């Protein structure tokens, strides 16, 4: 187990690999973690798609086609279509903040919807079996290019 000293830790899960867990109680609206990011320009995005790091990046500035690697525990939170947390990107500050959507108890895994919208129930490539996985991943990437961002910051 890896702890942060701010109420969260990283542990292995039986079905998802590593995940972020609460070590204290969080209430609705509490800031769980504020993570700095490393911005990758569009040219670098294409290079990482064939690497392990491609499972850990966030779409960043859709107009520029950039992505970001989230530091801290940010890239280790797992996905759920029934999340207990949400993330918000601050493009000017170059951070991603994770907030509680409801009460999160100690030892509970902290999950957010990778689609960034809590009502968005689309499946991610790792949730789709067989040859359809590549197609599903491309559909999500294409959707990111056309849908407006819901982030509160610019």
Short mmCIF file of C-alpha atoms in Angstrom, two decimals:
data_model
loop_
_atom_site.label_atom_id
_atom_site.label_comp_id
_atom_site.label_asym_id
_atom_site.label_seq_id
_atom_site.Cartn_x
_atom_site.Cartn_y
_atom_site.Cartn_z
CA UNK A 1 0.00 0.00 0.00
CA UNK A 2 1.22 3.50 -0.89
CA UNK A 3 -0.15 6.36 1.22
CA UNK A 4 -0.23 10.08 0.46
CA UNK A 5 -0.74 11.49 3.93
CA UNK A 6 -3.91 13.31 2.80
CA UNK A 7 -6.54 10.62 3.30
CA UNK A 8 -5.89 8.40 0.29
CA UNK A 9 -3.75 5.41 -0.58
CA UNK A 10 -3.04 3.12 -3.53
CA UNK A 11 -3.83 -0.58 -3.20
CA UNK A 12 -4.26 -3.50 -5.54
CA UNK A 13 -7.78 -4.58 -6.41
CA UNK A 14 -8.71 -8.11 -7.49
CA UNK A 15 -10.19 -7.02 -10.82
CA UNK A 16 -8.76 -3.60 -11.75
CA UNK A 17 -5.08 -3.60 -10.82
CA UNK A 18 -4.11 -0.62 -8.72
CA UNK A 19 -6.72 1.79 -7.41
CA UNK A 20 -7.05 4.77 -5.08
CA UNK A 21 -8.80 4.20 -1.74
CA UNK A 22 -9.94 6.51 1.03
CA UNK A 23 -8.13 6.25 4.37
CA UNK A 24 -10.51 8.78 5.94
CA UNK A 25 -14.10 9.83 5.31
CA UNK A 26 -14.80 12.35 2.54
CA UNK A 27 -18.09 14.26 2.29
CA UNK A 28 -19.84 15.56 -0.82
CA UNK A 29 -17.76 18.35 -2.38
CA UNK A 30 -14.56 17.62 -0.47
CA UNK A 31 -11.35 18.01 -2.44
CA UNK A 32 -9.73 14.58 -2.42
CA UNK A 33 -6.59 15.41 -4.37
CA UNK A 34 -5.22 18.21 -6.55
CA UNK A 35 -2.72 16.84 -9.05
CA UNK A 36 -0.26 18.66 -11.28
CA UNK A 37 -0.10 17.39 -14.87
CA UNK A 38 2.51 17.06 -17.58
CA UNK A 39 1.12 18.28 -20.91
CA UNK A 40 1.90 16.21 -24.00
CA UNK A 41 1.53 17.99 -27.35
CA UNK A 42 -0.39 16.32 -30.16
CA UNK A 43 2.80 14.99 -31.80
CA UNK A 44 3.67 13.05 -28.64
CA UNK A 45 0.13 11.69 -28.22
CA UNK A 46 0.44 9.58 -31.34
CA UNK A 47 3.71 8.11 -30.06
CA UNK A 48 2.32 6.97 -26.71
CA UNK A 49 -0.78 5.22 -28.08
CA UNK A 50 1.27 2.04 -28.56
CA UNK A 51 2.76 2.14 -25.05
CA UNK A 52 1.57 1.22 -21.57
CA UNK A 53 1.32 4.90 -20.64
CA UNK A 54 -1.63 5.24 -23.05
CA UNK A 55 -3.82 3.66 -20.35
CA UNK A 56 -3.06 6.54 -17.99
CA UNK A 57 -3.43 9.78 -19.96
CA UNK A 58 -6.23 12.35 -19.88
CA UNK A 59 -7.57 14.25 -22.88
CA UNK A 60 -6.45 17.80 -22.15
CA UNK A 61 -6.94 20.64 -24.61
CA UNK A 62 -9.24 19.34 -27.34
CA UNK A 63 -8.61 22.37 -29.57
CA UNK A 64 -4.88 21.67 -29.59
CA UNK A 65 -5.25 17.88 -29.44
CA UNK A 66 -3.03 17.63 -26.37
CA UNK A 67 -3.19 15.10 -23.57
CA UNK A 68 -1.83 15.09 -20.03
CA UNK A 69 -0.22 12.67 -17.62
CA UNK A 70 -1.58 13.29 -14.15
CA UNK A 71 0.94 13.15 -11.30
CA UNK A 72 0.26 12.26 -7.68
CA UNK A 73 -2.25 9.42 -7.63
CA UNK A 74 -4.28 11.07 -10.41
CA UNK A 75 -3.66 8.53 -13.15
CA UNK A 76 -4.43 5.58 -10.85
CA UNK A 77 -8.12 6.28 -10.10
CA UNK A 78 -10.33 3.64 -11.67
CA UNK A 79 -13.39 4.17 -13.86
CA UNK A 80 -17.02 3.56 -12.96
CA UNK A 81 -20.29 4.53 -14.57
CA UNK A 82 -21.54 4.80 -10.96
CA UNK A 83 -18.79 7.08 -9.60
CA UNK A 84 -18.34 8.43 -6.09
CA UNK A 85 -16.00 11.18 -7.28
CA UNK A 86 -15.54 13.55 -10.20
CA UNK A 87 -12.50 15.23 -11.71
CA UNK A 88 -12.11 18.80 -12.94
CA UNK A 89 -9.36 20.01 -15.23
CA UNK A 90 -7.89 23.48 -14.82
CA UNK A 91 -6.10 24.23 -18.08
CA UNK A 92 -4.49 27.47 -16.88
CA UNK A 93 -3.21 26.01 -13.61
CA UNK A 94 -2.33 22.67 -15.27
CA UNK A 95 -3.99 20.60 -12.59
CA UNK A 96 -6.66 17.98 -12.21
CA UNK A 97 -8.70 18.08 -9.01
CA UNK A 98 -10.72 15.13 -7.70
CA UNK A 99 -13.85 15.90 -5.64
CA UNK A 100 -16.22 13.62 -3.71
CA UNK A 101 -19.69 13.25 -5.25
CA UNK A 102 -21.06 11.64 -2.11
CA UNK A 103 -19.83 10.41 1.25
CA UNK A 104 -16.86 8.10 0.74
CA UNK A 105 -16.00 5.87 3.69
CA UNK A 106 -12.51 4.75 4.76
CA UNK A 107 -11.36 1.69 2.74
CA UNK A 108 -13.81 2.53 -0.10
CA UNK A 109 -12.30 2.76 -3.58
CA UNK A 110 -12.53 6.23 -5.11
CA UNK A 111 -13.91 6.00 -8.65
CA UNK A 112 -14.78 8.55 -11.30
CA UNK A 113 -16.34 8.35 -14.74
CA UNK A 114 -13.56 8.67 -17.31
CA UNK A 115 -16.10 10.27 -19.65
CA UNK A 116 -16.01 13.25 -17.22
CA UNK A 117 -19.79 13.47 -17.17
CA UNK A 118 -21.51 11.48 -14.42
CA UNK A 119 -24.52 10.75 -16.67
CA UNK A 120 -22.36 9.41 -19.53
CA UNK A 121 -22.63 5.62 -19.47
CA UNK A 122 -20.53 4.87 -22.60
CA UNK A 123 -18.21 1.91 -22.18
CA UNK A 124 -14.46 2.27 -22.41
CA UNK A 125 -12.25 0.06 -24.54
CA UNK A 126 -11.19 -2.03 -21.53
CA UNK A 127 -14.86 -2.78 -20.76
CA UNK A 128 -15.46 -4.24 -24.24
CA UNK A 129 -14.39 -7.78 -25.04
CA UNK A 130 -12.55 -9.13 -28.10
CA UNK A 131 -11.91 -7.36 -31.39
CA UNK A 132 -14.47 -4.66 -30.61
CA UNK A 133 -12.08 -3.12 -28.08
CA UNK A 134 -10.07 -1.23 -30.69
CA UNK A 135 -13.27 0.04 -32.34
CA UNK A 136 -14.69 1.17 -28.97
CA UNK A 137 -11.48 3.00 -28.13
CA UNK A 138 -11.58 4.84 -31.46
CA UNK A 139 -15.24 5.79 -30.96
CA UNK A 140 -14.39 7.36 -27.60
CA UNK A 141 -11.42 9.21 -29.04
CA UNK A 142 -13.56 10.52 -31.92
CA UNK A 143 -16.29 11.61 -29.49
CA UNK A 144 -13.74 13.57 -27.46
CA UNK A 145 -12.89 15.58 -30.56
CA UNK A 146 -16.50 16.59 -31.22
CA UNK A 147 -18.15 17.03 -27.80
CA UNK A 148 -17.72 20.30 -25.91
CA UNK A 149 -15.86 20.14 -22.62
CA UNK A 150 -17.94 20.32 -19.45
CA UNK A 151 -15.09 21.66 -17.37
CA UNK A 152 -15.84 24.76 -15.31
CA UNK A 153 -12.43 26.22 -16.14
CA UNK A 154 -10.81 27.04 -19.44
#
